Amino acid sequence: MNTARAVRHALVALACCAAPAVALAATATPRALAETMAMLRHAISVPTVKGNHQVPALAAYFADKLRQGGFAANDIQIIPVGETAALVARYRGTGHGKPIYLSGHMDVVAARRADWTRDPFTLVQENGYLYGRGTADMKTAAVVLVETLIRLKREGFKPSRDIVLLLSGDEETDMATTRELARRYHDAEFLLNADAGGGTLDPASGKPVVYQIQAAEKTYADFRITLTSPGGHSSEPTADNAIYRLAKVIDRVAGYAFPPMINDITRASLHATGAHTPGALGAAMTRFAADPDDTAAAATISADPAYVGQIRTTCVATMLDGGHALNALPQSASVNVNCRIFPGTSVASVRDTLTKVIDDPSASITVLPPPPVESPASPLRPDVIAAVSAAVHARFPGVEIAPGMSAGASDSMYFRNAGVPSYGVDAAFTKPDDTYAHGLNEKLPASEVGAGLEFWHRVLMQLAK
């Protein structure tokens, strides 16, 4: 992968030569679909938010379903980590080669019932969508993985190598279960992560635009910026007010944009996506892929929240804390700045940049735990690309397959860092900014449940045959 052109040519060649999809069950069986929906209703109802102590309950539920589906008890393990847990299930193969890991997570971002139109922890189907916290990120995909393994057992499939399901329990927060999983499981041929990659639909027509295989991701880092002042009685205000000074710091962070960047993976991704994206945005993608010094193109891309992370390091204020009493001058004030750092850019250099931008020597900047993980891009494996291409083309013939980089962080970064090539291959096709993952009224097109069952069945049948 020396150049973006080589990447694109390799993908085209691999997609054209992809092995035909295995012909067992052209569509998801009614039984598999019914079982999936029943599991999903239960999974959504379990509020696996940090601090709720509910992830172990969901892990136990999945473990019970796997045992009922034919998995031996000693092939299923729940690993407690603090108040959360990870789930491991091994589908034993005939021993020809290293295992394939399947990755996902069971936890979700917090959701308040008062803020949502519907109860976030009740699965609701309306207007062609499934609503509920975790429908998009990522209980649907986790349930589909569990059901696919049960379905393969039922069909008598004998994989050539072990398939190991690894579901973490705090991917959205501390990622302690992810670190524990990567510590225990790091000897695999490769990992397929259902929490990254996936297909893009045109916002207007709903037609498929491109499918991206996530082969790299940005580094996640949280910085706490803290300012202090002497404090005192609120009736005797002074010029030295930590909250006022922090407000100026936040304005400076908000007004700064890291310079545009590009690599072979993002160049190929922008080239493919731009060719199928109408209007100014698509044209800007194409121009930027050809010339990353095109400032006008970079500005157009950066104005779109779905794509700004593809061309820059981004840092944004996410949480505030300040003062200690209603009637006292603040003794301290702090802000959390969440950064998603472009591959090849060090965490230390981003901290140095923030120091210059805030321009306040009295400010303290600390990197919050867990320590940020800088993971390398994964090589584009012909077998993975062929299997994924065949599964995608069985649904949408001819749609372009391209490598992609996640602007967010996923469990894959720990496995990549441990030497396991990792690929984000979410089965879903969605419109940009349409699922509201992490936001209010999270949703997923209902069509993606059956499509996901068929996708994963085809991919695993091909890669583990």
Tab-separated table of C-alpha atoms in Angstrom:
chain	number	residue	atom	x	y	z
A	1	MET	CA	0.000	0.000	0.000
A	2	ASN	CA	2.475	2.636	-1.165
A	3	THR	CA	0.021	5.022	-2.779
A	4	ALA	CA	-3.684	5.735	-2.758
A	5	ARG	CA	-3.879	4.695	-6.402
A	6	ALA	CA	-2.367	1.334	-5.543
A	7	VAL	CA	-4.927	0.935	-2.766
A	8	ARG	CA	-7.833	1.648	-5.132
A	9	HIS	CA	-6.483	-0.651	-7.832
A	10	ALA	CA	-5.956	-3.441	-5.325
A	11	LEU	CA	-9.502	-3.088	-4.030
A	12	VAL	CA	-10.973	-3.141	-7.518
A	13	ALA	CA	-8.988	-6.240	-8.409
A	14	LEU	CA	-9.885	-8.002	-5.198
A	15	ALA	CA	-13.564	-7.134	-5.475
A	16	CYS	CA	-13.682	-8.375	-9.053
A	17	CYS	CA	-12.005	-11.619	-8.065
A	18	ALA	CA	-14.025	-12.087	-4.883
A	19	ALA	CA	-15.154	-15.623	-4.328
A	20	PRO	CA	-18.873	-16.060	-4.898
A	21	ALA	CA	-20.997	-15.863	-1.785
A	22	VAL	CA	-21.678	-19.253	-0.237
A	23	ALA	CA	-25.079	-20.435	-1.353
A	24	LEU	CA	-26.469	-21.639	1.983
A	25	ALA	CA	-29.651	-19.617	2.582
A	26	ALA	CA	-30.041	-16.743	0.155
A	27	THR	CA	-31.822	-14.680	2.796
A	28	ALA	CA	-32.053	-14.686	6.560
A	29	THR	CA	-34.383	-17.454	7.695
A	30	PRO	CA	-37.668	-16.490	9.390
A	31	ARG	CA	-36.501	-18.329	12.493
A	32	ALA	CA	-33.221	-16.426	12.668
A	33	LEU	CA	-34.985	-13.105	12.136
A	34	ALA	CA	-37.603	-13.830	14.810
A	35	GLU	CA	-34.954	-14.929	17.303
A	36	THR	CA	-32.882	-11.846	16.557
A	37	MET	CA	-35.770	-9.457	17.130
A	38	ALA	CA	-36.679	-11.170	20.411
A	39	MET	CA	-33.073	-10.941	21.614
A	40	LEU	CA	-32.832	-7.326	20.495
A	41	ARG	CA	-35.971	-6.330	22.406
A	42	HIS	CA	-34.465	-7.790	25.542
A	43	ALA	CA	-31.017	-6.320	24.900
A	44	ILE	CA	-32.414	-2.798	24.407
A	45	SER	CA	-34.406	-3.135	27.636
A	46	VAL	CA	-31.245	-3.747	29.673
A	47	PRO	CA	-29.768	-0.282	30.436
A	48	THR	CA	-26.091	-1.156	30.038
A	49	VAL	CA	-24.958	2.353	30.903
A	50	LYS	CA	-21.837	2.930	32.982
A	51	GLY	CA	-22.609	2.602	36.677
A	52	ASN	CA	-25.845	0.649	36.237
A	53	HIS	CA	-24.164	-2.758	36.847
A	54	GLN	CA	-26.256	-4.211	34.006
A	55	VAL	CA	-23.627	-5.374	31.511
A	56	PRO	CA	-23.048	-8.652	33.410
A	57	ALA	CA	-26.796	-9.321	33.194
A	58	LEU	CA	-26.797	-8.863	29.432
A	59	ALA	CA	-23.653	-10.982	29.114
A	60	ALA	CA	-25.375	-13.748	31.091
A	61	TYR	CA	-28.415	-13.489	28.811
A	62	PHE	CA	-26.274	-13.868	25.683
A	63	ALA	CA	-24.345	-16.728	27.295
A	64	ASP	CA	-27.590	-18.553	28.028
A	65	LYS	CA	-28.768	-18.092	24.422
A	66	LEU	CA	-25.447	-19.463	23.141
A	67	ARG	CA	-25.684	-22.501	25.414
A	68	GLN	CA	-29.235	-23.139	24.226
A	69	GLY	CA	-27.908	-22.790	20.671
A	70	GLY	CA	-25.411	-25.620	21.044
A	71	PHE	CA	-22.309	-24.047	22.569
A	72	ALA	CA	-20.611	-26.029	25.299
A	73	ALA	CA	-20.566	-24.328	28.685
A	74	ASN	CA	-16.757	-24.428	28.784
A	75	ASP	CA	-16.619	-22.540	25.465
A	76	ILE	CA	-18.395	-19.549	26.997
A	77	GLN	CA	-16.805	-17.237	29.529
A	78	ILE	CA	-17.942	-14.088	31.302
A	79	ILE	CA	-14.991	-12.007	32.514
A	80	PRO	CA	-15.927	-9.587	35.335
A	81	VAL	CA	-14.089	-6.260	35.308
A	82	GLY	CA	-15.276	-3.914	38.039
A	83	GLU	CA	-19.004	-3.314	37.682
A	84	THR	CA	-19.001	-4.426	34.056
A	85	ALA	CA	-17.923	-7.564	32.185
A	86	ALA	CA	-16.809	-9.029	28.874
A	87	LEU	CA	-18.266	-12.053	27.110
A	88	VAL	CA	-16.206	-14.623	25.190
A	89	ALA	CA	-17.660	-17.468	23.136
A	90	ARG	CA	-15.552	-19.904	21.125
A	91	TYR	CA	-16.966	-21.700	18.066
A	92	ARG	CA	-14.526	-24.586	17.731
A	93	GLY	CA	-13.164	-25.372	14.303
A	94	THR	CA	-11.079	-28.175	12.876
A	95	GLY	CA	-7.810	-26.511	13.859
A	96	HIS	CA	-6.504	-25.321	10.491
A	97	GLY	CA	-4.915	-21.991	11.310
A	98	LYS	CA	-5.259	-19.215	13.859
A	99	PRO	CA	-8.727	-18.159	14.974
A	100	ILE	CA	-10.893	-15.364	13.648
A	101	TYR	CA	-12.006	-12.851	16.265
A	102	LEU	CA	-15.412	-11.149	16.122
A	103	SER	CA	-15.608	-7.902	18.061
A	104	GLY	CA	-18.378	-5.738	19.460
A	105	HIS	CA	-19.584	-4.198	22.722
A	106	MET	CA	-22.601	-4.537	24.990
A	107	ASP	CA	-22.592	-1.162	26.753
A	108	VAL	CA	-24.342	1.999	25.573
A	109	VAL	CA	-24.152	5.744	26.128
A	110	ALA	CA	-26.437	7.173	28.804
A	111	ALA	CA	-29.945	8.259	27.763
A	112	ARG	CA	-32.550	10.160	29.820
A	113	ARG	CA	-36.195	9.258	29.287
A	114	ALA	CA	-37.231	12.899	29.760
A	115	ASP	CA	-35.142	13.952	26.763
A	116	TRP	CA	-36.338	11.287	24.328
A	117	THR	CA	-39.533	11.130	22.294
A	118	ARG	CA	-39.798	7.419	23.209
A	119	ASP	CA	-38.467	5.360	26.092
A	120	PRO	CA	-34.798	4.835	25.108
A	121	PHE	CA	-34.788	1.383	26.697
A	122	THR	CA	-37.841	0.042	24.896
A	123	LEU	CA	-37.457	-1.135	21.311
A	124	VAL	CA	-39.967	0.686	19.121
A	125	GLN	CA	-40.508	0.128	15.391
A	126	GLU	CA	-41.972	3.090	13.495
A	127	ASN	CA	-41.755	4.438	9.956
A	128	GLY	CA	-39.269	1.799	8.861
A	129	TYR	CA	-36.883	2.443	11.762
A	130	LEU	CA	-36.011	0.723	15.023
A	131	TYR	CA	-35.747	3.242	17.869
A	132	GLY	CA	-33.894	2.720	21.145
A	133	ARG	CA	-30.541	3.246	22.786
A	134	GLY	CA	-28.183	0.766	21.169
A	135	THR	CA	-30.111	0.135	17.967
A	136	ALA	CA	-27.311	1.736	15.949
A	137	ASP	CA	-24.437	1.571	18.444
A	138	MET	CA	-24.353	-1.357	18.708
A	139	LYS	CA	-26.706	-3.827	20.323
A	140	THR	CA	-28.293	-4.730	16.999
A	141	ALA	CA	-24.943	-5.805	15.572
A	142	ALA	CA	-24.007	-7.643	18.781
A	143	VAL	CA	-27.287	-9.585	18.723
A	144	VAL	CA	-26.807	-10.358	15.022
A	145	LEU	CA	-23.351	-11.800	15.761
A	146	VAL	CA	-24.755	-14.003	18.533
A	147	GLU	CA	-27.635	-15.206	16.344
A	148	THR	CA	-25.330	-15.858	13.372
A	149	LEU	CA	-23.144	-18.160	15.455
A	150	ILE	CA	-26.227	-19.977	16.755
A	151	ARG	CA	-27.548	-20.307	13.207
A	152	LEU	CA	-24.251	-21.732	11.942
A	153	LYS	CA	-24.288	-24.283	14.781
A	154	ARG	CA	-27.836	-25.230	13.864
A	155	GLU	CA	-26.824	-25.734	10.229
A	156	GLY	CA	-23.955	-27.993	11.238
A	157	PHE	CA	-21.241	-25.700	9.887
A	158	LYS	CA	-17.712	-26.898	10.711
A	159	PRO	CA	-15.289	-23.982	10.440
A	160	SER	CA	-11.698	-24.669	9.486
A	161	ARG	CA	-10.514	-22.488	12.354
A	162	ASP	CA	-11.972	-21.326	15.649
A	163	ILE	CA	-14.275	-18.317	15.602
A	164	VAL	CA	-14.058	-16.368	18.856
A	165	LEU	CA	-16.711	-13.817	19.789
A	166	LEU	CA	-15.342	-11.017	21.992
A	167	LEU	CA	-17.958	-8.615	23.383
A	168	SER	CA	-16.581	-5.867	25.615
A	169	GLY	CA	-18.561	-4.147	28.350
A	170	ASP	CA	-17.305	-0.566	28.546
A	171	GLU	CA	-16.244	0.480	25.061
A	172	GLU	CA	-18.134	3.754	25.454
A	173	THR	CA	-16.238	4.752	28.614
A	174	ASP	CA	-13.126	3.272	30.229
A	175	MET	CA	-12.478	0.370	27.823
A	176	ALA	CA	-11.085	-1.689	30.720
A	177	THR	CA	-12.807	-4.823	29.396
A	178	THR	CA	-11.332	-4.168	25.973
A	179	ARG	CA	-7.835	-3.965	27.399
A	180	GLU	CA	-8.418	-7.189	29.299
A	181	LEU	CA	-9.708	-8.953	26.179
A	182	ALA	CA	-6.733	-7.766	24.121
A	183	ARG	CA	-4.379	-8.926	26.882
A	184	ARG	CA	-5.880	-12.416	26.811
A	185	TYR	CA	-6.709	-12.702	23.112
A	186	HIS	CA	-4.018	-11.465	20.744
A	187	ASP	CA	-3.084	-14.519	18.688
A	188	ALA	CA	-5.500	-14.453	15.763
A	189	GLU	CA	-5.360	-14.382	11.998
A	190	PHE	CA	-7.427	-11.208	12.089
A	191	LEU	CA	-10.354	-9.506	13.832
A	192	LEU	CA	-13.674	-8.399	12.329
A	193	ASN	CA	-15.294	-5.551	14.231
A	194	ALA	CA	-19.038	-5.012	13.794
A	195	ASP	CA	-18.713	-1.568	15.417
A	196	ALA	CA	-16.956	0.159	12.512
A	197	GLY	CA	-16.985	0.443	8.741
A	198	GLY	CA	-20.249	-0.083	6.897
A	199	GLY	CA	-22.226	1.291	4.007
A	200	THR	CA	-23.318	4.826	3.147
A	201	LEU	CA	-26.651	5.681	1.516
A	202	ASP	CA	-27.328	8.814	-0.492
A	203	PRO	CA	-29.286	11.194	1.794
A	204	ALA	CA	-31.786	12.086	-0.933
A	205	SER	CA	-32.323	8.906	-2.918
A	206	GLY	CA	-31.454	6.321	-0.302
A	207	LYS	CA	-29.343	4.461	-2.863
A	208	PRO	CA	-26.044	2.883	-1.775
A	209	VAL	CA	-23.010	5.116	-2.331
A	210	VAL	CA	-20.026	3.182	-1.022
A	211	TYR	CA	-19.077	0.498	1.476
A	212	GLN	CA	-16.031	1.149	3.637
A	213	ILE	CA	-13.854	-1.411	5.381
A	214	GLN	CA	-12.346	0.296	8.393
A	215	ALA	CA	-8.614	-0.385	8.313
A	216	ALA	CA	-7.447	2.490	10.528
A	217	GLU	CA	-8.805	4.773	13.210
A	218	LYS	CA	-7.907	7.980	14.922
A	219	THR	CA	-6.354	8.107	18.362
A	220	TYR	CA	-8.790	8.988	21.145
A	221	ALA	CA	-7.546	11.331	23.884
A	222	ASP	CA	-9.202	13.415	26.602
A	223	PHE	CA	-7.409	16.510	27.920
A	224	ARG	CA	-8.476	18.310	31.082
A	225	ILE	CA	-7.688	22.021	31.098
A	226	THR	CA	-7.831	23.471	34.614
A	227	LEU	CA	-7.491	27.012	35.892
A	228	THR	CA	-7.368	28.088	39.539
A	229	SER	CA	-7.891	31.334	41.432
A	230	PRO	CA	-7.829	32.381	45.105
A	231	GLY	CA	-11.607	32.328	45.513
A	232	GLY	CA	-13.369	34.377	48.137
A	233	HIS	CA	-16.800	35.764	48.908
A	234	SER	CA	-19.058	36.326	45.913
A	235	SER	CA	-19.991	39.774	47.233
A	236	GLU	CA	-16.385	40.845	46.721
A	237	PRO	CA	-15.591	39.933	43.087
A	238	THR	CA	-12.047	40.244	41.794
A	239	ALA	CA	-10.466	40.337	38.339
A	240	ASP	CA	-8.998	36.871	38.884
A	241	ASN	CA	-11.970	34.572	38.250
A	242	ALA	CA	-11.188	31.017	37.126
A	243	ILE	CA	-14.527	30.630	35.334
A	244	TYR	CA	-14.075	33.822	33.322
A	245	ARG	CA	-10.533	32.808	32.364
A	246	LEU	CA	-11.739	29.343	31.414
A	247	ALA	CA	-14.419	30.875	29.172
A	248	LYS	CA	-11.685	32.647	27.201
A	249	VAL	CA	-9.715	29.403	26.938
A	250	ILE	CA	-12.762	27.560	25.597
A	251	ASP	CA	-13.353	30.257	22.998
A	252	ARG	CA	-9.785	29.867	21.774
A	253	VAL	CA	-10.119	26.095	21.490
A	254	ALA	CA	-13.422	26.517	19.639
A	255	GLY	CA	-11.843	28.940	17.194
A	256	TYR	CA	-8.899	26.737	16.275
A	257	ALA	CA	-8.887	24.191	13.436
A	258	PHE	CA	-6.083	21.680	13.126
A	259	PRO	CA	-4.529	21.619	9.633
A	260	PRO	CA	-5.981	19.280	6.977
A	261	MET	CA	-4.245	15.905	6.604
A	262	ILE	CA	-4.473	12.916	4.304
A	263	ASN	CA	-3.096	9.393	4.039
A	264	ASP	CA	-3.506	6.568	1.542
A	265	ILE	CA	-6.591	5.161	3.267
A	266	THR	CA	-8.433	8.483	3.589
A	267	ARG	CA	-7.440	9.496	0.056
A	268	ALA	CA	-8.981	6.315	-1.356
A	269	SER	CA	-12.027	6.720	0.869
A	270	LEU	CA	-12.646	10.336	-0.149
A	271	HIS	CA	-12.095	9.501	-3.807
A	272	ALA	CA	-14.677	6.707	-3.663
A	273	THR	CA	-17.214	8.612	-1.566
A	274	GLY	CA	-16.818	11.843	-3.527
A	275	ALA	CA	-17.539	10.094	-6.811
A	276	HIS	CA	-20.984	9.121	-5.510
A	277	THR	CA	-21.827	12.181	-3.405
A	278	PRO	CA	-23.766	14.877	-5.274
A	279	GLY	CA	-23.248	18.590	-5.027
A	280	ALA	CA	-20.496	20.694	-3.518
A	281	LEU	CA	-19.554	18.160	-0.863
A	282	GLY	CA	-18.828	15.388	-3.357
A	283	ALA	CA	-16.856	17.745	-5.569
A	284	ALA	CA	-14.839	18.915	-2.571
A	285	MET	CA	-14.008	15.329	-1.611
A	286	THR	CA	-12.767	14.594	-5.105
A	287	ARG	CA	-10.698	17.772	-5.238
A	288	PHE	CA	-9.199	17.239	-1.788
A	289	ALA	CA	-8.289	13.637	-2.618
A	290	ALA	CA	-6.390	14.967	-5.650
A	291	ASP	CA	-4.912	17.995	-3.864
A	292	PRO	CA	-4.921	18.143	-0.052
A	293	ASP	CA	-3.669	21.732	-0.267
A	294	ASP	CA	-7.034	22.796	-1.731
A	295	THR	CA	-8.185	24.984	1.186
A	296	ALA	CA	-11.636	25.624	-0.277
A	297	ALA	CA	-12.268	21.893	-0.601
A	298	ALA	CA	-11.042	21.330	2.950
A	299	ALA	CA	-13.385	24.036	4.228
A	300	THR	CA	-16.393	22.470	2.492
A	301	ILE	CA	-15.616	19.024	3.897
A	302	SER	CA	-14.935	20.439	7.361
A	303	ALA	CA	-18.336	22.125	7.426
A	304	ASP	CA	-20.002	18.696	7.364
A	305	PRO	CA	-19.950	17.001	10.815
A	306	ALA	CA	-20.001	13.546	9.194
A	307	TYR	CA	-16.757	14.154	7.307
A	308	VAL	CA	-14.699	16.799	9.139
A	309	GLY	CA	-13.000	14.029	11.126
A	310	GLN	CA	-11.772	12.411	7.932
A	311	ILE	CA	-9.370	15.235	7.139
A	312	ARG	CA	-8.323	16.752	10.462
A	313	THR	CA	-7.502	16.142	14.064
A	314	THR	CA	-10.534	17.465	15.934
A	315	CYS	CA	-10.725	18.715	19.517
A	316	VAL	CA	-14.000	19.739	21.141
A	317	ALA	CA	-15.109	20.752	24.616
A	318	THR	CA	-17.434	18.096	26.052
A	319	MET	CA	-17.740	18.656	29.823
A	320	LEU	CA	-17.420	21.564	32.274
A	321	ASP	CA	-16.735	21.716	36.002
A	322	GLY	CA	-16.264	24.859	38.056
A	323	GLY	CA	-16.821	26.487	41.391
A	324	HIS	CA	-17.688	24.962	44.747
A	325	ALA	CA	-20.549	27.076	46.131
A	326	LEU	CA	-23.282	29.349	44.827
A	327	ASN	CA	-22.103	32.261	46.953
A	328	ALA	CA	-18.325	31.877	46.566
A	329	LEU	CA	-15.831	32.920	43.958
A	330	PRO	CA	-14.542	29.856	42.111
A	331	GLN	CA	-11.273	28.360	43.262
A	332	SER	CA	-11.032	26.234	40.145
A	333	ALA	CA	-12.714	25.616	36.813
A	334	SER	CA	-11.987	22.942	34.225
A	335	VAL	CA	-13.101	21.718	30.853
A	336	ASN	CA	-12.698	18.337	29.198
A	337	VAL	CA	-11.488	18.595	25.617
A	338	ASN	CA	-12.027	15.423	23.638
A	339	CYS	CA	-9.644	14.948	20.713
A	340	ARG	CA	-9.730	12.489	17.825
A	341	ILE	CA	-6.193	12.543	16.500
A	342	PHE	CA	-5.239	11.855	12.889
A	343	PRO	CA	-2.963	8.818	12.438
A	344	GLY	CA	0.686	9.801	12.465
A	345	THR	CA	0.078	12.716	14.842
A	346	SER	CA	1.306	12.154	18.389
A	347	VAL	CA	-0.737	12.837	21.504
A	348	ALA	CA	2.120	14.951	22.824
A	349	SER	CA	2.068	17.216	19.753
A	350	VAL	CA	-1.679	17.778	20.158
A	351	ARG	CA	-1.152	18.709	23.789
A	352	ASP	CA	1.575	21.143	22.706
A	353	THR	CA	-0.774	22.664	20.142
A	354	LEU	CA	-3.526	23.116	22.723
A	355	THR	CA	-1.022	24.795	25.035
A	356	LYS	CA	-0.190	27.333	22.329
A	357	VAL	CA	-3.820	27.851	21.346
A	358	ILE	CA	-5.144	28.565	24.848
A	359	ASP	CA	-2.238	30.949	25.473
A	360	ASP	CA	-2.554	30.952	29.265
A	361	PRO	CA	0.603	29.896	31.158
A	362	SER	CA	-1.421	29.448	34.346
A	363	ALA	CA	-3.564	26.722	32.782
A	364	SER	CA	-2.860	23.097	33.609
A	365	ILE	CA	-3.334	20.529	30.827
A	366	THR	CA	-3.421	16.848	31.738
A	367	VAL	CA	-4.112	13.738	29.676
A	368	LEU	CA	-6.907	11.732	31.289
A	369	PRO	CA	-6.820	7.955	31.711
A	370	PRO	CA	-6.910	5.492	30.165
A	371	PRO	CA	-3.668	6.271	28.340
A	372	PRO	CA	-4.358	7.018	24.653
A	373	VAL	CA	-3.535	4.188	22.279
A	374	GLU	CA	-1.877	4.969	18.960
A	375	SER	CA	-2.543	1.989	16.714
A	376	PRO	CA	-1.149	1.279	13.246
A	377	ALA	CA	-3.300	0.834	10.147
A	378	SER	CA	-4.052	-2.777	9.233
A	379	PRO	CA	-2.879	-4.215	5.899
A	380	LEU	CA	-5.624	-4.834	3.366
A	381	ARG	CA	-6.040	-8.618	3.346
A	382	PRO	CA	-7.271	-10.089	0.043
A	383	ASP	CA	-9.361	-12.762	1.793
A	384	VAL	CA	-11.177	-10.263	4.003
A	385	ILE	CA	-11.836	-7.859	1.136
A	386	ALA	CA	-13.054	-10.695	-1.078
A	387	ALA	CA	-15.476	-12.074	1.514
A	388	VAL	CA	-16.846	-8.676	2.484
A	389	SER	CA	-17.163	-7.607	-1.153
A	390	ALA	CA	-19.107	-10.756	-1.988
A	391	ALA	CA	-21.490	-10.199	0.923
A	392	VAL	CA	-22.034	-6.537	0.050
A	393	HIS	CA	-22.508	-7.244	-3.660
A	394	ALA	CA	-25.034	-9.976	-2.920
A	395	ARG	CA	-27.242	-7.159	-1.654
A	396	PHE	CA	-26.052	-4.213	-3.738
A	397	PRO	CA	-24.307	-5.446	-6.903
A	398	GLY	CA	-21.464	-3.243	-8.047
A	399	VAL	CA	-21.345	-0.862	-5.088
A	400	GLU	CA	-17.810	0.407	-4.595
A	401	ILE	CA	-15.731	-1.052	-1.763
A	402	ALA	CA	-13.122	1.264	-0.251
A	403	PRO	CA	-10.850	1.322	2.789
A	404	GLY	CA	-11.860	3.735	5.520
A	405	MET	CA	-10.641	5.406	8.681
A	406	SER	CA	-12.865	5.826	11.729
A	407	ALA	CA	-12.966	9.308	13.176
A	408	GLY	CA	-14.100	7.757	16.444
A	409	ALA	CA	-12.393	5.110	18.519
A	410	SER	CA	-13.327	1.446	18.689
A	411	ASP	CA	-12.126	-1.719	20.422
A	412	SER	CA	-10.018	-2.456	17.338
A	413	MET	CA	-7.306	-0.022	18.418
A	414	TYR	CA	-6.241	-2.250	21.319
A	415	PHE	CA	-6.127	-5.354	19.144
A	416	ARG	CA	-4.196	-3.544	16.399
A	417	ASN	CA	-1.802	-2.336	19.053
A	418	ALA	CA	-1.406	-5.981	20.168
A	419	GLY	CA	-0.528	-7.057	16.628
A	420	VAL	CA	-3.921	-8.361	15.454
A	421	PRO	CA	-4.944	-7.009	11.999
A	422	SER	CA	-8.421	-5.565	12.553
A	423	TYR	CA	-11.175	-4.581	10.130
A	424	GLY	CA	-14.383	-2.691	10.774
A	425	VAL	CA	-17.124	-4.390	8.752
A	426	ASP	CA	-20.489	-3.237	10.093
A	427	ALA	CA	-23.192	-4.784	7.921
A	428	ALA	CA	-25.523	-1.773	7.991
A	429	PHE	CA	-26.079	0.769	5.227
A	430	THR	CA	-27.268	4.113	6.610
A	431	LYS	CA	-27.510	7.753	5.617
A	432	PRO	CA	-24.916	10.135	7.075
A	433	ASP	CA	-25.982	11.548	10.470
A	434	ASP	CA	-29.265	9.613	10.319
A	435	THR	CA	-28.859	7.150	13.199
A	436	TYR	CA	-28.208	9.648	16.025
A	437	ALA	CA	-25.803	7.229	17.691
A	438	HIS	CA	-24.850	8.669	21.104
A	439	GLY	CA	-27.635	11.247	20.630
A	440	LEU	CA	-31.358	11.650	21.142
A	441	ASN	CA	-33.825	9.210	19.570
A	442	GLU	CA	-31.175	6.816	18.286
A	443	LYS	CA	-32.469	4.697	15.414
A	444	LEU	CA	-31.535	2.182	12.721
A	445	PRO	CA	-33.395	1.243	9.540
A	446	ALA	CA	-35.336	-1.922	10.348
A	447	SER	CA	-34.134	-3.409	7.058
A	448	GLU	CA	-30.610	-3.696	8.470
A	449	VAL	CA	-31.481	-6.523	10.866
A	450	GLY	CA	-32.198	-9.085	8.161
A	451	ALA	CA	-29.447	-7.637	5.994
A	452	GLY	CA	-27.000	-8.011	8.865
A	453	LEU	CA	-27.934	-11.640	9.410
A	454	GLU	CA	-27.325	-12.421	5.753
A	455	PHE	CA	-24.081	-10.391	5.626
A	456	TRP	CA	-22.450	-12.093	8.594
A	457	HIS	CA	-23.614	-15.550	7.523
A	458	ARG	CA	-22.001	-15.091	4.112
A	459	VAL	CA	-18.799	-13.520	5.465
A	460	LEU	CA	-18.152	-16.215	8.086
A	461	MET	CA	-19.053	-19.048	5.746
A	462	GLN	CA	-16.491	-17.692	3.292
A	463	LEU	CA	-13.665	-16.843	5.689
A	464	ALA	CA	-13.944	-19.897	7.938
A	465	LYS	CA	-14.910	-22.561	5.421
